[in-house]
PDB file of C-alpha atoms in Angstrom:
ATOM      1  CA  SER A  79      22.838 -18.540  32.646  1.00  0.00           C
ATOM      2  CA  GLN A  80      20.765 -19.334  29.810  1.00  0.00           C
ATOM      3  CA  GLN A  81      19.981 -22.847  31.010  1.00  0.00           C
ATOM      4  CA  GLY A  82      16.568 -24.011  30.231  1.00  0.00           C
ATOM      5  CA  GLU A  83      14.380 -25.291  32.732  1.00  0.00           C
ATOM      6  CA  GLU A  84      11.731 -27.756  32.072  1.00  0.00           C
ATOM      7  CA  ASP A  85       8.344 -28.189  33.751  1.00  0.00           C
ATOM      8  CA  PRO A  86       6.831 -30.472  35.186  1.00  0.00           C
ATOM      9  CA  GLN A  87       9.908 -32.420  36.215  1.00  0.00           C
ATOM     10  CA  ALA A  88       7.666 -35.669  35.886  1.00  0.00           C
ATOM     11  CA  LEU A  89       4.621 -36.269  33.855  1.00  0.00           C
ATOM     12  CA  SER A  90       2.520 -39.587  33.799  1.00  0.00           C
ATOM     13  CA  ILE A  91      -0.301 -39.848  31.272  1.00  0.00           C
ATOM     14  CA  GLN A  92      -2.551 -42.522  29.712  1.00  0.00           C
ATOM     15  CA  GLU A  93      -1.746 -43.832  25.950  1.00  0.00           C
ATOM     16  CA  GLY A  94      -3.811 -41.555  23.581  1.00  0.00           C
ATOM     17  CA  GLU A  95      -3.595 -38.503  25.654  1.00  0.00           C
ATOM     18  CA  ASN A  96      -1.697 -35.389  24.715  1.00  0.00           C
ATOM     19  CA  ALA A  97       1.427 -34.561  26.726  1.00  0.00           C
ATOM     20  CA  THR A  98       2.443 -30.809  27.083  1.00  0.00           C
ATOM     21  CA  MET A  99       5.893 -29.954  28.480  1.00  0.00           C
ATOM     22  CA  ASN A 100       7.454 -26.441  28.976  1.00  0.00           C
ATOM     23  CA  CYS A 101      10.767 -24.887  28.988  1.00  0.00           C
ATOM     24  CA  SER A 102      11.763 -21.496  30.486  1.00  0.00           C
ATOM     25  CA  TYR A 103      15.147 -19.729  29.972  1.00  0.00           C
ATOM     26  CA  LYS A 104      16.784 -16.649  31.119  1.00  0.00           C
ATOM     27  CA  THR A 105      18.740 -14.804  28.366  1.00  0.00           C
ATOM     28  CA  SER A 106      18.099 -14.284  24.756  1.00  0.00           C
ATOM     29  CA  ILE A 107      18.599 -17.093  22.364  1.00  0.00           C
ATOM     30  CA  ASN A 108      19.006 -17.614  18.581  1.00  0.00           C
ATOM     31  CA  ASN A 109      17.475 -21.099  18.868  1.00  0.00           C
ATOM     32  CA  LEU A 110      15.873 -23.549  21.068  1.00  0.00           C
ATOM     33  CA  GLN A 111      16.029 -27.496  20.387  1.00  0.00           C
ATOM     34  CA  TRP A 112      14.034 -30.482  21.950  1.00  0.00           C
ATOM     35  CA  TYR A 113      15.708 -33.761  22.599  1.00  0.00           C
ATOM     36  CA  ARG A 114      14.325 -36.968  23.740  1.00  0.00           C
ATOM     37  CA  GLN A 115      16.547 -39.578  25.877  1.00  0.00           C
ATOM     38  CA  ASN A 116      15.172 -43.110  26.329  1.00  0.00           C
ATOM     39  CA  SER A 117      16.465 -44.920  29.586  1.00  0.00           C
ATOM     40  CA  GLY A 118      20.079 -45.683  29.201  1.00  0.00           C
ATOM     41  CA  ARG A 119      20.404 -44.254  25.757  1.00  0.00           C
ATOM     42  CA  GLY A 120      21.995 -41.059  24.092  1.00  0.00           C
ATOM     43  CA  LEU A 121      19.778 -38.071  23.321  1.00  0.00           C
ATOM     44  CA  VAL A 122      17.916 -38.056  20.138  1.00  0.00           C
ATOM     45  CA  HIS A 123      17.236 -34.736  18.378  1.00  0.00           C
ATOM     46  CA  LEU A 124      13.518 -33.958  17.694  1.00  0.00           C
ATOM     47  CA  ILE A 125      12.924 -30.361  16.657  1.00  0.00           C
ATOM     48  CA  LEU A 126      14.645 -27.121  16.160  1.00  0.00           C
ATOM     49  CA  ILE A 127      12.702 -23.809  16.499  1.00  0.00           C
ATOM     50  CA  ARG A 128      14.505 -20.463  15.686  1.00  0.00           C
ATOM     51  CA  SER A 129      14.156 -17.276  17.709  1.00  0.00           C
ATOM     52  CA  ASN A 130      11.975 -15.670  14.789  1.00  0.00           C
ATOM     53  CA  GLU A 131       9.561 -18.641  14.529  1.00  0.00           C
ATOM     54  CA  ARG A 132       6.707 -19.162  16.859  1.00  0.00           C
ATOM     55  CA  GLU A 133       5.436 -22.538  15.854  1.00  0.00           C
ATOM     56  CA  LYS A 134       6.759 -25.641  14.303  1.00  0.00           C
ATOM     57  CA  HIS A 135       5.434 -29.124  13.631  1.00  0.00           C
ATOM     58  CA  SER A 136       6.907 -32.493  13.183  1.00  0.00           C
ATOM     59  CA  GLY A 137       4.557 -35.543  12.866  1.00  0.00           C
ATOM     60  CA  ARG A 138       2.867 -35.651  16.158  1.00  0.00           C
ATOM     61  CA  LEU A 139       5.094 -32.977  17.655  1.00  0.00           C
ATOM     62  CA  ARG A 140       4.143 -29.344  17.860  1.00  0.00           C
ATOM     63  CA  VAL A 141       6.576 -26.737  19.520  1.00  0.00           C
ATOM     64  CA  THR A 142       5.958 -23.128  20.463  1.00  0.00           C
ATOM     65  CA  LEU A 143       8.257 -20.459  21.209  1.00  0.00           C
ATOM     66  CA  ASP A 144       7.245 -17.147  23.033  1.00  0.00           C
ATOM     67  CA  THR A 145      10.538 -15.111  23.161  1.00  0.00           C
ATOM     68  CA  SER A 146       8.840 -12.245  24.997  1.00  0.00           C
ATOM     69  CA  LYS A 147       7.840 -14.625  27.769  1.00  0.00           C
ATOM     70  CA  LYS A 148      11.211 -16.554  27.318  1.00  0.00           C
ATOM     71  CA  SER A 149       9.481 -19.834  27.065  1.00  0.00           C
ATOM     72  CA  SER A 150       8.682 -22.844  24.879  1.00  0.00           C
ATOM     73  CA  SER A 151       6.338 -25.843  24.959  1.00  0.00           C
ATOM     74  CA  LEU A 152       6.402 -29.316  23.461  1.00  0.00           C
ATOM     75  CA  LEU A 153       3.272 -30.991  22.543  1.00  0.00           C
ATOM     76  CA  ILE A 154       2.898 -34.585  21.744  1.00  0.00           C
ATOM     77  CA  THR A 155      -0.283 -35.584  20.454  1.00  0.00           C
ATOM     78  CA  ALA A 156      -2.185 -38.905  20.870  1.00  0.00           C
ATOM     79  CA  SER A 157       0.888 -40.418  22.947  1.00  0.00           C
ATOM     80  CA  ARG A 158       2.125 -43.856  22.779  1.00  0.00           C
ATOM     81  CA  ALA A 159       3.866 -46.121  25.143  1.00  0.00           C
ATOM     82  CA  ALA A 160       7.022 -45.742  23.053  1.00  0.00           C
ATOM     83  CA  ASP A 161       6.865 -42.203  23.836  1.00  0.00           C
ATOM     84  CA  THR A 162       7.798 -42.888  27.301  1.00  0.00           C
ATOM     85  CA  ALA A 163      11.260 -40.993  28.009  1.00  0.00           C
ATOM     86  CA  SER A 164      13.012 -37.934  29.158  1.00  0.00           C
ATOM     87  CA  TYR A 165      12.585 -34.746  27.147  1.00  0.00           C
ATOM     88  CA  PHE A 166      15.254 -32.060  27.250  1.00  0.00           C
ATOM     89  CA  CYS A 167      15.114 -28.710  26.006  1.00  0.00           C
ATOM     90  CA  ALA A 168      18.373 -26.820  24.967  1.00  0.00           C
ATOM     91  CA  THR A 169      19.220 -23.387  24.039  1.00  0.00           C
ATOM     92  CA  GLU A 170      21.789 -21.467  22.310  1.00  0.00           C
ATOM     93  CA  GLY A 171      22.402 -17.844  22.141  1.00  0.00           C
ATOM     94  CA  GLY A 172      23.885 -14.924  23.952  1.00  0.00           C
ATOM     95  CA  SER A 173      27.584 -14.871  24.570  1.00  0.00           C
ATOM     96  CA  ASN A 174      27.948 -18.551  25.092  1.00  0.00           C
ATOM     97  CA  TYR A 175      28.308 -20.225  21.685  1.00  0.00           C
ATOM     98  CA  LYS A 176      27.193 -23.731  23.043  1.00  0.00           C
ATOM     99  CA  LEU A 177      24.071 -25.702  23.608  1.00  0.00           C
ATOM    100  CA  THR A 178      22.903 -25.619  27.147  1.00  0.00           C
ATOM    101  CA  PHE A 179      20.466 -28.373  28.438  1.00  0.00           C
ATOM    102  CA  GLY A 180      17.815 -28.273  30.933  1.00  0.00           C
ATOM    103  CA  LYS A 181      17.396 -31.000  33.580  1.00  0.00           C
ATOM    104  CA  GLY A 182      14.495 -32.600  31.419  1.00  0.00           C
ATOM    105  CA  THR A 183      10.861 -33.789  32.233  1.00  0.00           C
ATOM    106  CA  LEU A 184      10.252 -37.376  32.551  1.00  0.00           C
ATOM    107  CA  LEU A 185       7.279 -38.350  30.501  1.00  0.00           C
ATOM    108  CA  THR A 186       5.567 -41.830  31.327  1.00  0.00           C
ATOM    109  CA  VAL A 187       2.962 -43.063  28.922  1.00  0.00           C
ATOM    110  CA  ASN A 188       0.819 -45.956  30.478  1.00  0.00           C
ATOM    111  CA  PRO A 189      -0.613 -48.366  27.973  1.00  0.00           C
TER     112      PRO A 189
ATOM    113  CA  ASP B 104      25.856 -44.734   8.775  1.00  0.00           C
ATOM    114  CA  ALA B 105      26.645 -46.517  12.261  1.00  0.00           C
ATOM    115  CA  GLY B 106      26.127 -43.239  14.152  1.00  0.00           C
ATOM    116  CA  VAL B 107      28.415 -41.855  17.044  1.00  0.00           C
ATOM    117  CA  ILE B 108      30.574 -44.806  18.408  1.00  0.00           C
ATOM    118  CA  GLN B 109      31.639 -44.816  22.119  1.00  0.00           C
ATOM    119  CA  SER B 110      33.585 -47.182  23.932  1.00  0.00           C
ATOM    120  CA  PRO B 111      33.651 -48.710  26.358  1.00  0.00           C
ATOM    121  CA  ARG B 112      29.884 -48.664  27.092  1.00  0.00           C
ATOM    122  CA  HIS B 113      30.827 -49.277  30.945  1.00  0.00           C
ATOM    123  CA  GLU B 114      33.796 -48.616  33.013  1.00  0.00           C
ATOM    124  CA  VAL B 115      34.284 -49.523  36.869  1.00  0.00           C
ATOM    125  CA  THR B 116      37.649 -48.395  38.216  1.00  0.00           C
ATOM    126  CA  GLU B 117      39.127 -47.437  41.426  1.00  0.00           C
ATOM    127  CA  MET B 118      39.903 -44.057  42.645  1.00  0.00           C
ATOM    128  CA  GLY B 119      43.388 -43.089  41.480  1.00  0.00           C
ATOM    129  CA  GLN B 120      43.387 -44.780  38.266  1.00  0.00           C
ATOM    130  CA  GLU B 121      43.527 -43.327  34.645  1.00  0.00           C
ATOM    131  CA  VAL B 122      40.458 -43.457  32.761  1.00  0.00           C
ATOM    132  CA  THR B 123      40.249 -42.976  28.913  1.00  0.00           C
ATOM    133  CA  LEU B 124      36.954 -42.725  26.933  1.00  0.00           C
ATOM    134  CA  ARG B 125      36.681 -43.045  23.219  1.00  0.00           C
ATOM    135  CA  CYS B 126      34.589 -41.593  20.649  1.00  0.00           C
ATOM    136  CA  LYS B 127      34.184 -42.080  16.995  1.00  0.00           C
ATOM    137  CA  PRO B 128      31.903 -39.328  15.331  1.00  0.00           C
ATOM    138  CA  ILE B 129      29.780 -39.509  12.157  1.00  0.00           C
ATOM    139  CA  SER B 130      31.842 -39.372   9.307  1.00  0.00           C
ATOM    140  CA  GLY B 131      31.821 -35.652   7.803  1.00  0.00           C
ATOM    141  CA  HIS B 132      30.815 -34.003  10.690  1.00  0.00           C
ATOM    142  CA  ASP B 133      33.049 -31.169  11.635  1.00  0.00           C
ATOM    143  CA  TYR B 134      32.156 -30.896  15.207  1.00  0.00           C
ATOM    144  CA  LEU B 135      32.654 -33.132  18.244  1.00  0.00           C
ATOM    145  CA  PHE B 136      31.223 -32.433  21.766  1.00  0.00           C
ATOM    146  CA  TRP B 137      31.901 -34.280  25.129  1.00  0.00           C
ATOM    147  CA  TYR B 138      29.130 -34.002  27.815  1.00  0.00           C
ATOM    148  CA  ARG B 139      28.842 -35.352  31.199  1.00  0.00           C
ATOM    149  CA  GLN B 140      25.244 -36.375  32.833  1.00  0.00           C
ATOM    150  CA  THR B 141      24.623 -36.568  36.556  1.00  0.00           C
ATOM    151  CA  MET B 142      21.399 -36.606  38.230  1.00  0.00           C
ATOM    152  CA  MET B 143      22.440 -33.434  40.350  1.00  0.00           C
ATOM    153  CA  ARG B 144      23.925 -31.440  37.504  1.00  0.00           C
ATOM    154  CA  GLY B 145      22.037 -32.718  34.340  1.00  0.00           C
ATOM    155  CA  LEU B 146      23.883 -32.575  31.116  1.00  0.00           C
ATOM    156  CA  GLU B 147      26.961 -30.512  31.002  1.00  0.00           C
ATOM    157  CA  LEU B 148      29.096 -29.560  28.086  1.00  0.00           C
ATOM    158  CA  LEU B 149      32.770 -30.370  28.962  1.00  0.00           C
ATOM    159  CA  ILE B 150      34.373 -29.493  25.673  1.00  0.00           C
ATOM    160  CA  TYR B 151      33.967 -29.020  21.910  1.00  0.00           C
ATOM    161  CA  PHE B 152      36.156 -29.312  18.807  1.00  0.00           C
ATOM    162  CA  ASN B 153      35.909 -27.839  15.344  1.00  0.00           C
ATOM    163  CA  ASN B 154      37.826 -29.462  12.736  1.00  0.00           C
ATOM    164  CA  ASN B 155      39.765 -31.362  15.473  1.00  0.00           C
ATOM    165  CA  VAL B 156      40.821 -28.031  17.344  1.00  0.00           C
ATOM    166  CA  PRO B 157      39.639 -27.439  20.893  1.00  0.00           C
ATOM    167  CA  ILE B 158      37.362 -24.517  20.792  1.00  0.00           C
ATOM    168  CA  ASP B 159      35.734 -24.308  24.191  1.00  0.00           C
ATOM    169  CA  ASP B 160      36.850 -26.229  27.121  1.00  0.00           C
ATOM    170  CA  SER B 161      35.501 -23.953  29.864  1.00  0.00           C
ATOM    171  CA  GLY B 162      33.411 -26.769  31.087  1.00  0.00           C
ATOM    172  CA  MET B 163      36.290 -29.046  31.728  1.00  0.00           C
ATOM    173  CA  PRO B 164      36.139 -29.407  35.778  1.00  0.00           C
ATOM    174  CA  GLU B 165      39.837 -29.775  36.453  1.00  0.00           C
ATOM    175  CA  ASP B 166      42.928 -30.232  35.348  1.00  0.00           C
ATOM    176  CA  ARG B 167      42.575 -33.887  35.987  1.00  0.00           C
ATOM    177  CA  PHE B 168      40.332 -33.982  32.655  1.00  0.00           C
ATOM    178  CA  SER B 169      41.882 -33.731  29.262  1.00  0.00           C
ATOM    179  CA  ALA B 170      40.517 -34.311  25.781  1.00  0.00           C
ATOM    180  CA  LYS B 171      42.027 -34.878  22.446  1.00  0.00           C
ATOM    181  CA  MET B 172      41.218 -35.183  18.845  1.00  0.00           C
ATOM    182  CA  PRO B 173      44.120 -36.485  16.791  1.00  0.00           C
ATOM    183  CA  ASN B 174      42.077 -36.849  13.607  1.00  0.00           C
ATOM    184  CA  ALA B 175      38.747 -36.230  12.357  1.00  0.00           C
ATOM    185  CA  SER B 176      37.380 -39.947  13.196  1.00  0.00           C
ATOM    186  CA  PHE B 177      38.652 -40.225  16.792  1.00  0.00           C
ATOM    187  CA  SER B 178      38.446 -38.206  20.085  1.00  0.00           C
ATOM    188  CA  THR B 179      39.415 -39.224  23.622  1.00  0.00           C
ATOM    189  CA  LEU B 180      38.534 -37.856  27.046  1.00  0.00           C
ATOM    190  CA  LYS B 181      40.957 -38.734  29.751  1.00  0.00           C
ATOM    191  CA  ILE B 182      40.549 -38.591  33.690  1.00  0.00           C
ATOM    192  CA  GLN B 183      43.742 -38.911  35.541  1.00  0.00           C
ATOM    193  CA  PRO B 184      43.639 -39.484  38.431  1.00  0.00           C
ATOM    194  CA  SER B 185      39.897 -40.477  38.843  1.00  0.00           C
ATOM    195  CA  GLU B 186      37.959 -39.663  41.764  1.00  0.00           C
ATOM    196  CA  PRO B 187      34.563 -41.206  42.838  1.00  0.00           C
ATOM    197  CA  ARG B 188      32.684 -37.642  42.111  1.00  0.00           C
ATOM    198  CA  ASP B 189      33.826 -38.400  38.387  1.00  0.00           C
ATOM    199  CA  SER B 190      31.193 -41.131  38.505  1.00  0.00           C
ATOM    200  CA  ALA B 191      28.719 -40.109  35.575  1.00  0.00           C
ATOM    201  CA  VAL B 192      27.580 -41.001  32.062  1.00  0.00           C
ATOM    202  CA  TYR B 193      29.776 -39.344  29.374  1.00  0.00           C
ATOM    203  CA  PHE B 194      28.501 -38.688  26.078  1.00  0.00           C
ATOM    204  CA  CYS B 195      29.926 -37.779  22.832  1.00  0.00           C
ATOM    205  CA  ALA B 196      28.000 -36.076  20.083  1.00  0.00           C
ATOM    206  CA  SER B 197      28.951 -34.635  16.762  1.00  0.00           C
ATOM    207  CA  SER B 198      27.276 -32.237  14.421  1.00  0.00           C
ATOM    208  CA  LEU B 199      27.711 -31.388  10.826  1.00  0.00           C
ATOM    209  CA  SER B 200      28.340 -27.753  10.730  1.00  0.00           C
ATOM    210  CA  GLY B 201      28.029 -25.950  14.189  1.00  0.00           C
ATOM    211  CA  VAL B 202      26.886 -25.717  17.802  1.00  0.00           C
ATOM    212  CA  SER B 203      23.278 -24.940  16.694  1.00  0.00           C
ATOM    213  CA  ASP B 204      22.997 -27.647  14.282  1.00  0.00           C
ATOM    214  CA  THR B 205      21.509 -30.813  15.236  1.00  0.00           C
ATOM    215  CA  GLN B 206      23.773 -33.069  17.475  1.00  0.00           C
ATOM    216  CA  TYR B 207      24.139 -36.528  17.227  1.00  0.00           C
ATOM    217  CA  PHE B 208      24.727 -38.518  20.473  1.00  0.00           C
ATOM    218  CA  GLY B 209      26.300 -41.583  21.131  1.00  0.00           C
ATOM    219  CA  PRO B 210      25.106 -44.336  23.543  1.00  0.00           C
ATOM    220  CA  GLY B 211      27.542 -43.082  26.353  1.00  0.00           C
ATOM    221  CA  THR B 212      30.082 -44.358  28.623  1.00  0.00           C
ATOM    222  CA  ARG B 213      28.683 -45.229  32.266  1.00  0.00           C
ATOM    223  CA  LEU B 214      31.747 -44.548  34.483  1.00  0.00           C
ATOM    224  CA  THR B 215      31.725 -45.575  38.115  1.00  0.00           C
ATOM    225  CA  VAL B 216      34.827 -44.778  40.211  1.00  0.00           C
ATOM    226  CA  LEU B 217      35.095 -46.840  43.479  1.00  0.00           C
TER     227      LEU B 217
END
């Protein structure tokens, strides 16, 4: 399965600190996406990184991709209480033309 | 745009009953996806449509599940008969031009089968 696995499963930090979440996957991919889910809500797309890219930025978000290690990381800088949510990586590639989601990392940012 | 609209938001039913979940995708989006989310299995793709045609239904768990998209602005996911293990949050999502494209999720339908 090419399903991504996020690490850690849960992360608790103080407001203002940086949060780093990791995603590992098993097979080759065309792209990897990160989504956020607030409690009781649908998922919201954050950022997409293609297999030929190594790093992307969007506001306070920084995503890296290492295809040789089959891993990605999501860094949220200067976290805020409003960043409290679950974060999912999703991969697409190989023989399965569909987006496959990991189980997510629950981030709690304490004010 | 109102985003992806799902109804109902909550559904409680008894085992054996028929359940119909509804979705209105974002206007102009060619792809529509149905997902199921549980604590145990995470987010699973059930089926997706391209231009109203089902493309991949390999994630549909059993014959009890069926999905239709009669037109570009409406889709249904039906479970008949429902079972307690079908209890989950069901999400509909749409994207403009493909599986790899940004997917926009609806708020979900929380289904409880007693």
